């Protein structure tokens, strides 16, 4: 038996003011994205903003549905928008925040596993890491350099990339 230990690394900033200017500005865009959250069921608004290499900002917010599993998280709304509209403009960073009137959020909300898996797909596709910034209203901001810090056991199987096996 071998016991493995995995260390992850992220930076905690006490407030958004400590972030560098581009990241601070991206957080302000994520706050704007909250306005379009459609969350009548959970009443939990999530806003995401992605900064592309060109400087373009892409927004996402959670979109719920009365058939609950048909809804989608803010992160995936934004990521799929990038994939569909700006496939050749690499994603540099993603800022995510959440708000609710139901209770106080005092810690950044971590993206769900499905969103991290989707993020990993785009990192792989563009061959560049995507910085992740998670923050909440009156709490700290957490910054990770790549999804790998977040989800070390993300699923990836190069064998599924048929062209790498020389098949059609
Ligand atoms: N949600 C997100 O938008 N992102 C996440 O990473 C986790 C959860 C949304 C989904 C749902 O609309 C609400 O938060 C409550 O789960």
Tab-separated table of N, CA and C and ligand atoms in Angstrom:
chain	number	residue	atom	x	y	z
A	1	UNK	N	0.845	-1.194	0.000
A	1	UNK	CA	0.000	0.000	0.000
A	1	UNK	C	0.882	1.246	0.000
A	2	UNK	N	0.528	2.191	-0.816
A	2	UNK	CA	1.247	3.461	-0.839
A	2	UNK	C	0.274	4.565	-0.472
A	3	UNK	N	0.688	5.390	0.423
A	3	UNK	CA	-0.159	6.504	0.831
A	3	UNK	C	0.271	7.750	0.056
A	4	UNK	N	-0.618	8.287	-0.758
A	4	UNK	CA	-0.281	9.479	-1.535
A	4	UNK	C	-0.897	10.709	-0.884
A	5	UNK	N	-0.194	11.798	-1.007
A	5	UNK	CA	-0.741	13.051	-0.488
A	5	UNK	C	-0.695	14.083	-1.603
A	6	UNK	N	-1.786	14.801	-1.786
A	6	UNK	CA	-1.812	15.831	-2.829
A	6	UNK	C	-1.944	17.183	-2.150
A	7	UNK	N	-1.094	18.100	-2.541
A	7	UNK	CA	-1.192	19.453	-1.981
A	7	UNK	C	-1.794	20.363	-3.029
A	8	UNK	N	-2.711	21.214	-2.622
A	8	UNK	CA	-3.204	22.201	-3.569
A	8	UNK	C	-2.794	23.584	-3.078
A	9	UNK	N	-2.725	24.502	-4.003
A	9	UNK	CA	-2.243	25.826	-3.666
A	9	UNK	C	-3.245	26.873	-4.134
A	10	UNK	N	-3.631	27.750	-3.226
A	10	UNK	CA	-4.431	28.888	-3.653
A	10	UNK	C	-4.110	30.075	-2.764
A	11	UNK	N	-4.422	31.250	-3.279
A	11	UNK	CA	-4.114	32.468	-2.525
A	11	UNK	C	-5.401	33.044	-1.965
A	12	UNK	N	-5.314	33.493	-0.709
A	12	UNK	CA	-6.484	34.135	-0.114
A	12	UNK	C	-6.176	35.626	0.050
A	13	UNK	N	-7.078	36.449	-0.453
A	13	UNK	CA	-6.959	37.905	-0.290
A	13	UNK	C	-8.084	38.338	0.638
A	14	UNK	N	-7.766	39.213	1.580
A	14	UNK	CA	-8.794	39.571	2.567
A	14	UNK	C	-9.939	40.342	1.955
A	15	UNK	N	-9.644	41.102	0.918
A	15	UNK	CA	-10.728	41.812	0.241
A	15	UNK	C	-10.356	41.978	-1.222
A	16	UNK	N	-11.355	42.343	-2.016
A	16	UNK	CA	-11.120	42.502	-3.456
A	16	UNK	C	-10.088	43.585	-3.747
A	17	UNK	N	-9.989	44.556	-2.847
A	17	UNK	CA	-9.050	45.662	-3.071
A	17	UNK	C	-7.600	45.196	-3.157
A	18	UNK	N	-7.321	44.012	-2.609
A	18	UNK	CA	-5.942	43.509	-2.638
A	18	UNK	C	-5.595	42.828	-3.961
A	19	UNK	N	-6.611	42.579	-4.782
A	19	UNK	CA	-6.362	41.896	-6.063
A	19	UNK	C	-5.666	42.839	-7.039
A	20	UNK	N	-5.023	42.263	-8.056
A	20	UNK	CA	-4.476	43.134	-9.102
A	20	UNK	C	-5.642	43.744	-9.892
A	21	UNK	N	-5.354	44.792	-10.662
A	21	UNK	CA	-6.430	45.574	-11.278
A	21	UNK	C	-7.310	44.721	-12.218
A	22	UNK	N	-6.719	43.936	-13.129
A	22	UNK	CA	-7.585	43.166	-14.034
A	22	UNK	C	-8.506	42.196	-13.274
A	23	UNK	N	-7.984	41.588	-12.210
A	23	UNK	CA	-8.810	40.636	-11.454
A	23	UNK	C	-9.880	41.368	-10.641
A	24	UNK	N	-9.508	42.507	-10.098
A	24	UNK	CA	-10.498	43.322	-9.367
A	24	UNK	C	-11.640	43.692	-10.312
A	25	UNK	N	-11.261	44.126	-11.501
A	25	UNK	CA	-12.287	44.543	-12.474
A	25	UNK	C	-13.154	43.370	-12.908
A	26	UNK	N	-12.532	42.196	-13.034
A	26	UNK	CA	-13.310	41.015	-13.433
A	26	UNK	C	-14.337	40.658	-12.344
A	27	UNK	N	-13.948	40.837	-11.094
A	27	UNK	CA	-14.891	40.586	-9.987
A	27	UNK	C	-16.080	41.548	-10.073
A	28	UNK	N	-15.806	42.783	-10.439
A	28	UNK	CA	-16.916	43.746	-10.577
A	28	UNK	C	-17.867	43.298	-11.689
A	29	UNK	N	-17.319	42.689	-12.731
A	29	UNK	CA	-18.163	42.187	-13.827
A	29	UNK	C	-18.996	40.993	-13.347
A	30	UNK	N	-18.403	40.146	-12.502
A	30	UNK	CA	-19.151	38.993	-11.968
A	30	UNK	C	-20.325	39.477	-11.112
A	31	UNK	N	-20.111	40.568	-10.387
A	31	UNK	CA	-21.207	41.137	-9.587
A	31	UNK	C	-22.326	41.613	-10.516
A	32	UNK	N	-21.942	42.223	-11.641
A	32	UNK	CA	-22.960	42.674	-12.610
A	32	UNK	C	-23.759	41.481	-13.134
A	33	UNK	N	-23.078	40.361	-13.334
A	33	UNK	CA	-23.733	39.175	-13.912
A	33	UNK	C	-24.841	38.641	-13.001
A	34	UNK	N	-24.743	38.909	-11.705
A	34	UNK	CA	-25.756	38.423	-10.753
A	34	UNK	C	-27.159	38.902	-11.146
A	35	UNK	N	-27.218	40.067	-11.769
A	35	UNK	CA	-28.515	40.684	-12.069
A	35	UNK	C	-29.371	39.810	-12.988
A	36	UNK	N	-28.734	38.980	-13.813
A	36	UNK	CA	-29.506	38.158	-14.758
A	36	UNK	C	-29.706	36.721	-14.287
A	37	UNK	N	-29.361	36.466	-13.031
A	37	UNK	CA	-29.610	35.126	-12.488
A	37	UNK	C	-31.113	34.847	-12.516
A	38	UNK	N	-31.470	33.658	-12.973
A	38	UNK	CA	-32.879	33.228	-12.915
A	38	UNK	C	-32.929	32.113	-11.873
A	39	UNK	N	-33.244	32.491	-10.640
A	39	UNK	CA	-33.135	31.522	-9.547
A	39	UNK	C	-34.345	31.591	-8.610
A	40	UNK	N	-35.554	31.434	-9.183
A	40	UNK	CA	-36.741	31.540	-8.335
A	40	UNK	C	-36.885	30.362	-7.374
A	41	UNK	N	-36.187	29.263	-7.631
A	41	UNK	CA	-36.366	28.058	-6.794
A	41	UNK	C	-35.395	28.060	-5.623
A	42	UNK	N	-34.114	28.315	-5.901
A	42	UNK	CA	-33.133	28.316	-4.799
A	42	UNK	C	-32.995	29.700	-4.170
A	43	UNK	N	-33.358	30.735	-4.902
A	43	UNK	CA	-33.141	32.118	-4.471
A	43	UNK	C	-31.655	32.386	-4.175
A	44	UNK	N	-30.823	31.647	-4.854
A	44	UNK	CA	-29.373	31.748	-4.683
A	44	UNK	C	-28.807	32.211	-6.023
A	45	UNK	N	-28.365	33.454	-6.061
A	45	UNK	CA	-27.901	34.024	-7.326
A	45	UNK	C	-26.389	33.801	-7.469
A	46	UNK	N	-25.996	33.302	-8.619
A	46	UNK	CA	-24.569	33.108	-8.886
A	46	UNK	C	-24.212	33.884	-10.156
A	47	UNK	N	-23.117	34.624	-10.085
A	47	UNK	CA	-22.657	35.399	-11.245
A	47	UNK	C	-21.238	35.002	-11.597
A	48	UNK	N	-20.985	34.865	-12.890
A	48	UNK	CA	-19.635	34.528	-13.356
A	48	UNK	C	-19.246	35.496	-14.465
A	49	UNK	N	-17.973	35.856	-14.493
A	49	UNK	CA	-17.461	36.677	-15.593
A	49	UNK	C	-16.138	36.075	-16.028
A	50	UNK	N	-15.997	35.905	-17.324
A	50	UNK	CA	-14.759	35.352	-17.874
A	50	UNK	C	-14.039	36.435	-18.660
A	51	UNK	N	-12.738	36.515	-18.476
A	51	UNK	CA	-11.927	37.450	-19.264
A	51	UNK	C	-11.173	36.652	-20.315
A	52	UNK	N	-11.389	37.034	-21.580
A	52	UNK	CA	-10.714	36.345	-22.674
A	52	UNK	C	-9.405	37.071	-22.995
A	53	UNK	N	-8.555	36.392	-23.731
A	53	UNK	CA	-7.238	36.972	-24.045
A	53	UNK	C	-7.364	38.305	-24.765
A	54	UNK	N	-8.406	38.442	-25.583
A	54	UNK	CA	-8.624	39.690	-26.329
A	54	UNK	C	-9.093	40.831	-25.422
A	55	UNK	N	-9.434	40.496	-24.168
A	55	UNK	CA	-9.959	41.514	-23.255
A	55	UNK	C	-11.475	41.468	-23.160
A	56	UNK	N	-12.094	40.701	-24.067
A	56	UNK	CA	-13.561	40.565	-24.047
A	56	UNK	C	-14.011	39.933	-22.722
A	57	UNK	N	-15.142	40.411	-22.187
A	57	UNK	CA	-15.714	39.833	-20.961
A	57	UNK	C	-16.975	39.057	-21.341
A	58	UNK	N	-17.081	37.846	-20.854
A	58	UNK	CA	-18.263	37.008	-21.107
A	58	UNK	C	-18.936	36.726	-19.761
A	59	UNK	N	-20.252	36.906	-19.732
A	59	UNK	CA	-21.000	36.794	-18.482
A	59	UNK	C	-21.778	35.483	-18.425
A	60	UNK	N	-22.014	35.030	-17.213
A	60	UNK	CA	-22.907	33.883	-17.003
A	60	UNK	C	-23.599	34.044	-15.667
A	61	UNK	N	-24.790	33.505	-15.584
A	61	UNK	CA	-25.496	33.492	-14.297
A	61	UNK	C	-26.296	32.206	-14.253
A	62	UNK	N	-26.621	31.760	-13.050
A	62	UNK	CA	-27.349	30.482	-12.971
A	62	UNK	C	-28.755	30.641	-13.538
A	63	UNK	N	-29.161	29.670	-14.300
A	63	UNK	CA	-30.455	29.672	-14.984
A	63	UNK	C	-31.222	28.440	-14.533
A	64	UNK	N	-32.155	28.645	-13.633
A	64	UNK	CA	-32.891	27.502	-13.075
A	64	UNK	C	-34.125	27.191	-13.911
A	65	UNK	N	-34.682	26.015	-13.653
A	65	UNK	CA	-35.856	25.554	-14.393
A	65	UNK	C	-36.768	24.817	-13.435
A	66	UNK	N	-38.061	24.886	-13.718
A	66	UNK	CA	-39.029	24.206	-12.857
A	66	UNK	C	-38.778	22.690	-12.861
A	67	UNK	N	-38.257	22.178	-13.958
A	67	UNK	CA	-37.751	20.788	-13.954
A	67	UNK	C	-36.301	20.919	-13.483
A	68	UNK	N	-36.075	20.847	-12.203
A	68	UNK	CA	-34.822	21.294	-11.579
A	68	UNK	C	-33.529	20.914	-12.321
A	69	UNK	N	-33.357	19.643	-12.708
A	69	UNK	CA	-32.057	19.298	-13.331
A	69	UNK	C	-31.839	19.946	-14.695
A	70	UNK	N	-32.885	20.555	-15.248
A	70	UNK	CA	-32.703	21.205	-16.558
A	70	UNK	C	-31.989	22.546	-16.441
A	71	UNK	N	-31.852	23.071	-15.240
A	71	UNK	CA	-31.157	24.348	-15.058
A	71	UNK	C	-29.653	24.181	-15.224
A	72	UNK	N	-28.960	25.310	-15.228
A	72	UNK	CA	-27.498	25.249	-15.393
A	72	UNK	C	-26.816	26.297	-14.517
A	73	UNK	N	-25.634	25.937	-14.029
A	73	UNK	CA	-24.840	26.836	-13.185
A	73	UNK	C	-24.300	28.011	-13.996
A	74	UNK	N	-24.010	29.084	-13.285
A	74	UNK	CA	-23.473	30.305	-13.897
A	74	UNK	C	-22.182	30.038	-14.682
A	75	UNK	N	-21.306	29.231	-14.092
A	75	UNK	CA	-19.992	28.998	-14.712
A	75	UNK	C	-20.142	28.325	-16.070
A	76	UNK	N	-21.018	27.298	-16.109
A	76	UNK	CA	-21.159	26.585	-17.387
A	76	UNK	C	-21.898	27.420	-18.424
A	77	UNK	N	-22.830	28.258	-17.975
A	77	UNK	CA	-23.500	29.164	-18.926
A	77	UNK	C	-22.430	30.022	-19.613
A	78	UNK	N	-21.515	30.574	-18.815
A	78	UNK	CA	-20.467	31.452	-19.372
A	78	UNK	C	-19.460	30.662	-20.212
A	79	UNK	N	-19.058	29.497	-19.705
A	79	UNK	CA	-18.033	28.720	-20.426
A	79	UNK	C	-18.550	28.236	-21.776
A	80	UNK	N	-19.797	27.765	-21.802
A	80	UNK	CA	-20.339	27.272	-23.073
A	80	UNK	C	-20.559	28.436	-24.045
A	81	UNK	N	-20.879	29.592	-23.514
A	81	UNK	CA	-21.008	30.772	-24.374
A	81	UNK	C	-19.658	31.055	-25.063
A	82	UNK	N	-18.591	30.980	-24.283
A	82	UNK	CA	-17.247	31.192	-24.867
A	82	UNK	C	-16.958	30.154	-25.946
A	83	UNK	N	-17.265	28.905	-25.620
A	83	UNK	CA	-16.991	27.834	-26.586
A	83	UNK	C	-17.754	28.044	-27.880
A	84	UNK	N	-18.993	28.542	-27.751
A	84	UNK	CA	-19.859	28.685	-28.921
A	84	UNK	C	-19.551	29.956	-29.717
A	85	UNK	N	-19.176	31.031	-29.022
A	85	UNK	CA	-19.010	32.323	-29.701
A	85	UNK	C	-17.548	32.703	-29.950
A	86	UNK	N	-16.667	32.316	-29.047
A	86	UNK	CA	-15.272	32.776	-29.138
A	86	UNK	C	-14.318	31.578	-29.022
A	87	UNK	N	-14.469	30.592	-29.886
A	87	UNK	CA	-13.690	29.362	-29.733
A	87	UNK	C	-12.181	29.566	-29.840
A	88	UNK	N	-11.757	30.662	-30.503
A	88	UNK	CA	-10.314	30.871	-30.707
A	88	UNK	C	-9.737	31.973	-29.830
A	89	UNK	N	-10.502	32.417	-28.864
A	89	UNK	CA	-10.041	33.478	-27.959
A	89	UNK	C	-9.871	32.839	-26.577
A	90	UNK	N	-8.638	32.498	-26.213
A	90	UNK	CA	-8.445	31.736	-24.965
A	90	UNK	C	-9.008	32.449	-23.727
A	91	UNK	N	-9.505	31.653	-22.797
A	91	UNK	CA	-10.048	32.187	-21.541
A	91	UNK	C	-8.875	32.377	-20.574
A	92	UNK	N	-8.714	33.591	-20.069
A	92	UNK	CA	-7.611	33.866	-19.129
A	92	UNK	C	-8.029	33.627	-17.686
A	93	UNK	N	-9.227	34.082	-17.344
A	93	UNK	CA	-9.628	34.050	-15.933
A	93	UNK	C	-11.140	33.989	-15.801
A	94	UNK	N	-11.570	33.410	-14.687
A	94	UNK	CA	-13.012	33.329	-14.387
A	94	UNK	C	-13.226	33.819	-12.956
A	95	UNK	N	-14.119	34.788	-12.774
A	95	UNK	CA	-14.485	35.257	-11.426
A	95	UNK	C	-15.910	34.806	-11.141
A	96	UNK	N	-16.138	34.324	-9.921
A	96	UNK	CA	-17.460	33.803	-9.553
A	96	UNK	C	-17.858	34.339	-8.187
A	97	UNK	N	-19.109	34.759	-8.092
A	97	UNK	CA	-19.621	35.205	-6.799
A	97	UNK	C	-21.070	34.754	-6.633
A	98	UNK	N	-21.573	34.849	-5.418
A	98	UNK	CA	-22.953	34.427	-5.155
A	98	UNK	C	-23.578	35.375	-4.142
A	99	UNK	N	-24.891	35.500	-4.238
A	99	UNK	CA	-25.652	36.333	-3.285
A	99	UNK	C	-27.001	35.695	-3.028
A	100	UNK	N	-27.498	35.874	-1.835
A	100	UNK	CA	-28.861	35.443	-1.530
A	100	UNK	C	-29.414	36.342	-0.435
A	101	UNK	N	-30.722	36.497	-0.427
A	101	UNK	CA	-31.348	37.264	0.653
A	101	UNK	C	-31.721	36.342	1.811
A	102	UNK	N	-31.497	35.047	1.647
A	102	UNK	CA	-31.963	34.046	2.616
A	102	UNK	C	-31.022	33.877	3.813
A	103	UNK	N	-29.724	34.064	3.579
A	103	UNK	CA	-28.742	33.888	4.661
A	103	UNK	C	-27.471	34.619	4.262
A	104	UNK	N	-26.539	34.715	5.199
A	104	UNK	CA	-25.297	35.426	4.886
A	104	UNK	C	-24.267	34.480	4.280
A	105	UNK	N	-23.644	34.894	3.217
A	105	UNK	CA	-22.570	34.087	2.617
A	105	UNK	C	-21.262	34.727	3.066
A	106	UNK	N	-20.501	34.021	3.895
A	106	UNK	CA	-19.295	34.645	4.446
A	106	UNK	C	-18.011	34.041	3.873
A	107	UNK	N	-18.183	33.022	3.026
A	107	UNK	CA	-17.022	32.395	2.384
A	107	UNK	C	-17.285	32.331	0.894
A	108	UNK	N	-16.247	32.394	0.062
A	108	UNK	CA	-16.482	32.226	-1.369
A	108	UNK	C	-17.162	30.883	-1.638
A	109	UNK	N	-18.014	30.872	-2.648
A	109	UNK	CA	-18.716	29.630	-3.001
A	109	UNK	C	-17.888	28.907	-4.049
A	110	UNK	N	-17.551	27.667	-3.765
A	110	UNK	CA	-16.729	26.899	-4.710
A	110	UNK	C	-17.600	26.376	-5.844
A	111	UNK	N	-17.064	26.403	-7.045
A	111	UNK	CA	-17.792	25.885	-8.208
A	111	UNK	C	-18.023	24.381	-8.033
A	112	UNK	N	-19.133	23.900	-8.553
A	112	UNK	CA	-19.448	22.472	-8.401
A	112	UNK	C	-18.523	21.636	-9.293
A	113	UNK	N	-18.481	20.373	-9.022
A	113	UNK	CA	-17.591	19.461	-9.753
A	113	UNK	C	-17.855	19.460	-11.246
A	114	UNK	N	-19.129	19.534	-11.639
A	114	UNK	CA	-19.454	19.504	-13.075
A	114	UNK	C	-18.877	20.746	-13.765
A	115	UNK	N	-18.964	21.902	-13.109
A	115	UNK	CA	-18.404	23.135	-13.703
A	115	UNK	C	-16.877	23.039	-13.794
A	116	UNK	N	-16.255	22.447	-12.776
A	116	UNK	CA	-14.797	22.312	-12.803
A	116	UNK	C	-14.370	21.377	-13.923
A	117	UNK	N	-15.150	20.329	-14.129
A	117	UNK	CA	-14.842	19.385	-15.210
A	117	UNK	C	-14.934	20.088	-16.574
A	118	UNK	N	-15.930	20.954	-16.714
A	118	UNK	CA	-16.093	21.709	-17.971
A	118	UNK	C	-14.937	22.704	-18.129
A	119	UNK	N	-14.579	23.341	-17.043
A	119	UNK	CA	-13.436	24.264	-17.061
A	119	UNK	C	-12.171	23.524	-17.513
A	120	UNK	N	-11.997	22.322	-16.982
A	120	UNK	CA	-10.821	21.517	-17.332
A	120	UNK	C	-10.786	21.218	-18.830
A	121	UNK	N	-11.958	20.984	-19.401
A	121	UNK	CA	-12.033	20.704	-20.840
A	121	UNK	C	-11.504	21.899	-21.644
A	122	UNK	N	-11.882	23.113	-21.219
A	122	UNK	CA	-11.436	24.302	-21.958
A	122	UNK	C	-9.956	24.591	-21.712
A	123	UNK	N	-9.471	24.287	-20.530
A	123	UNK	CA	-8.023	24.430	-20.300
A	123	UNK	C	-7.262	23.516	-21.248
A	124	UNK	N	-7.778	22.310	-21.361
A	124	UNK	CA	-7.132	21.313	-22.226
A	124	UNK	C	-7.215	21.782	-23.687
A	125	UNK	N	-8.387	22.260	-24.076
A	125	UNK	CA	-8.605	22.683	-25.464
A	125	UNK	C	-7.673	23.835	-25.843
A	126	UNK	N	-7.517	24.801	-24.959
A	126	UNK	CA	-6.708	25.980	-25.290
A	126	UNK	C	-5.249	25.827	-24.863
A	127	UNK	N	-4.980	24.721	-24.157
A	127	UNK	CA	-3.616	24.435	-23.705
A	127	UNK	C	-3.021	25.577	-22.870
A	128	UNK	N	-3.878	26.194	-22.083
A	128	UNK	CA	-3.439	27.278	-21.184
A	128	UNK	C	-4.297	27.222	-19.938
A	129	UNK	N	-3.707	27.418	-18.765
A	129	UNK	CA	-4.522	27.385	-17.555
A	129	UNK	C	-5.490	28.565	-17.465
A	130	UNK	N	-6.548	28.371	-16.737
A	130	UNK	CA	-7.540	29.432	-16.508
A	130	UNK	C	-7.499	29.778	-15.019
A	131	UNK	N	-7.234	31.020	-14.716
A	131	UNK	CA	-7.223	31.457	-13.312
A	131	UNK	C	-8.664	31.501	-12.792
A	132	UNK	N	-8.850	31.043	-11.565
A	132	UNK	CA	-10.191	31.032	-10.969
A	132	UNK	C	-10.186	31.959	-9.753
A	133	UNK	N	-11.138	32.876	-9.715
A	133	UNK	CA	-11.252	33.804	-8.577
A	133	UNK	C	-12.643	33.606	-7.980
A	134	UNK	N	-12.690	33.166	-6.734
A	134	UNK	CA	-13.971	32.966	-6.048
A	134	UNK	C	-14.061	34.008	-4.946
A	135	UNK	N	-15.189	34.673	-4.857
A	135	UNK	CA	-15.287	35.700	-3.811
A	135	UNK	C	-16.733	35.887	-3.395
A	136	UNK	N	-16.902	36.505	-2.232
A	136	UNK	CA	-18.254	36.829	-1.775
A	136	UNK	C	-18.240	38.249	-1.231
A	137	UNK	N	-19.423	38.732	-0.967
A	137	UNK	CA	-19.609	40.143	-0.653
A	137	UNK	C	-18.664	40.713	0.402
A	138	UNK	N	-18.722	40.158	1.603
A	138	UNK	CA	-17.914	40.730	2.682
A	138	UNK	C	-16.838	39.774	3.161
A	139	UNK	N	-16.479	38.842	2.310
A	139	UNK	CA	-15.499	37.840	2.728
A	139	UNK	C	-14.239	37.935	1.892
A	140	UNK	N	-13.405	36.918	1.997
A	140	UNK	CA	-12.151	36.934	1.244
A	140	UNK	C	-12.361	36.533	-0.225
A	141	UNK	N	-11.299	36.678	-0.993
A	141	UNK	CA	-11.290	36.162	-2.370
A	141	UNK	C	-10.236	35.065	-2.425
A	142	UNK	N	-10.577	33.965	-3.076
A	142	UNK	CA	-9.628	32.867	-3.251
A	142	UNK	C	-9.226	32.823	-4.715
A	143	UNK	N	-7.935	32.721	-4.943
A	143	UNK	CA	-7.443	32.719	-6.334
A	143	UNK	C	-6.613	31.462	-6.577
A	144	UNK	N	-6.986	30.729	-7.601
A	144	UNK	CA	-6.261	29.525	-8.017
A	144	UNK	C	-5.748	29.705	-9.432
A	145	UNK	N	-4.571	29.164	-9.707
A	145	UNK	CA	-3.984	29.375	-11.035
A	145	UNK	C	-4.561	28.474	-12.101
A	146	UNK	N	-5.178	27.394	-11.678
A	146	UNK	CA	-5.671	26.435	-12.670
A	146	UNK	C	-6.689	25.526	-11.992
A	147	UNK	N	-7.543	24.914	-12.793
A	147	UNK	CA	-8.541	23.991	-12.250
A	147	UNK	C	-7.879	22.777	-11.585
A	148	UNK	N	-6.638	22.503	-11.976
A	148	UNK	CA	-5.962	21.331	-11.405
A	148	UNK	C	-5.744	21.474	-9.899
A	149	UNK	N	-5.627	22.721	-9.423
A	149	UNK	CA	-5.482	22.930	-7.977
A	149	UNK	C	-6.777	22.589	-7.273
A	150	UNK	N	-7.820	22.672	-8.017
A	150	UNK	CA	-9.152	22.580	-7.465
A	150	UNK	C	-9.689	21.149	-7.509
A	151	UNK	N	-9.432	20.511	-8.615
A	151	UNK	CA	-9.993	19.182	-8.857
A	151	UNK	C	-8.865	18.279	-9.372
A	152	UNK	N	-7.969	17.869	-8.473
A	152	UNK	CA	-6.795	17.124	-8.948
A	152	UNK	C	-7.160	15.820	-9.657
A	153	UNK	N	-8.299	15.243	-9.306
A	153	UNK	CA	-8.675	13.992	-9.956
A	153	UNK	C	-9.750	14.193	-11.019
A	154	UNK	N	-9.614	15.287	-11.762
A	154	UNK	CA	-10.597	15.506	-12.822
A	154	UNK	C	-10.467	14.394	-13.860
A	155	UNK	N	-11.559	14.137	-14.557
A	155	UNK	CA	-11.538	13.059	-15.542
A	155	UNK	C	-10.908	13.547	-16.827
A	156	UNK	N	-9.876	12.858	-17.272
A	156	UNK	CA	-9.403	13.087	-18.629
A	156	UNK	C	-8.834	11.818	-19.205
A	157	UNK	N	-9.192	11.548	-20.427
A	157	UNK	CA	-8.748	10.317	-21.062
A	157	UNK	C	-8.356	10.638	-22.499
A	158	UNK	N	-7.057	10.690	-22.732
A	158	UNK	CA	-6.589	11.047	-24.075
A	158	UNK	C	-7.006	10.017	-25.116
A	159	UNK	N	-7.235	8.799	-24.679
A	159	UNK	CA	-7.666	7.755	-25.613
A	159	UNK	C	-8.986	8.089	-26.277
A	160	UNK	N	-9.763	8.956	-25.642
A	160	UNK	CA	-11.053	9.331	-26.232
A	160	UNK	C	-10.878	10.359	-27.355
A	161	UNK	N	-9.687	10.946	-27.434
A	161	UNK	CA	-9.405	11.867	-28.546
A	161	UNK	C	-8.975	10.993	-29.718
A	162	UNK	N	-9.923	10.638	-30.570
A	162	UNK	CA	-9.677	9.615	-31.592
A	162	UNK	C	-8.488	9.943	-32.483
A	163	UNK	N	-8.334	11.271	-32.818
A	163	UNK	CA	-7.265	11.611	-33.762
A	163	UNK	C	-5.888	11.316	-33.171
A	164	UNK	N	-5.776	11.374	-31.808
A	164	UNK	CA	-4.472	11.085	-31.201
A	164	UNK	C	-4.117	9.609	-31.312
A	165	UNK	N	-5.138	8.776	-31.578
A	165	UNK	CA	-4.871	7.346	-31.765
A	165	UNK	C	-4.736	7.027	-33.262
A	166	UNK	N	-4.833	8.086	-34.091
A	166	UNK	CA	-4.703	7.879	-35.526
A	166	UNK	C	-5.959	7.338	-36.167
A	167	UNK	N	-7.103	7.440	-35.471
A	167	UNK	CA	-8.359	6.945	-36.042
A	167	UNK	C	-9.211	8.104	-36.505
A	168	UNK	N	-10.218	7.801	-37.291
A	168	UNK	CA	-11.140	8.840	-37.715
A	168	UNK	C	-12.334	8.889	-36.780
B	1	LIG	N1	-24.833	27.053	-8.777
B	1	LIG	C1	-24.030	27.687	-9.667
B	1	LIG	O1	-24.478	28.532	-10.450
B	1	LIG	N2	-22.701	27.361	-9.670
B	1	LIG	C2	-22.131	26.391	-8.899
B	1	LIG	O2	-20.974	26.066	-9.080
B	1	LIG	C3	-22.930	25.763	-7.847
B	1	LIG	C4	-24.367	26.080	-7.820
B	1	LIG	C5	-26.272	27.371	-8.790
B	1	LIG	C6	-27.143	26.253	-9.252
B	1	LIG	C7	-28.459	26.609	-8.631
B	1	LIG	O3	-29.139	27.511	-9.494
B	1	LIG	C8	-28.077	27.352	-7.358
B	1	LIG	O4	-26.704	27.680	-7.497
B	1	LIG	C9	-28.278	26.551	-6.085
B	1	LIG	O5	-27.658	25.320	-6.167
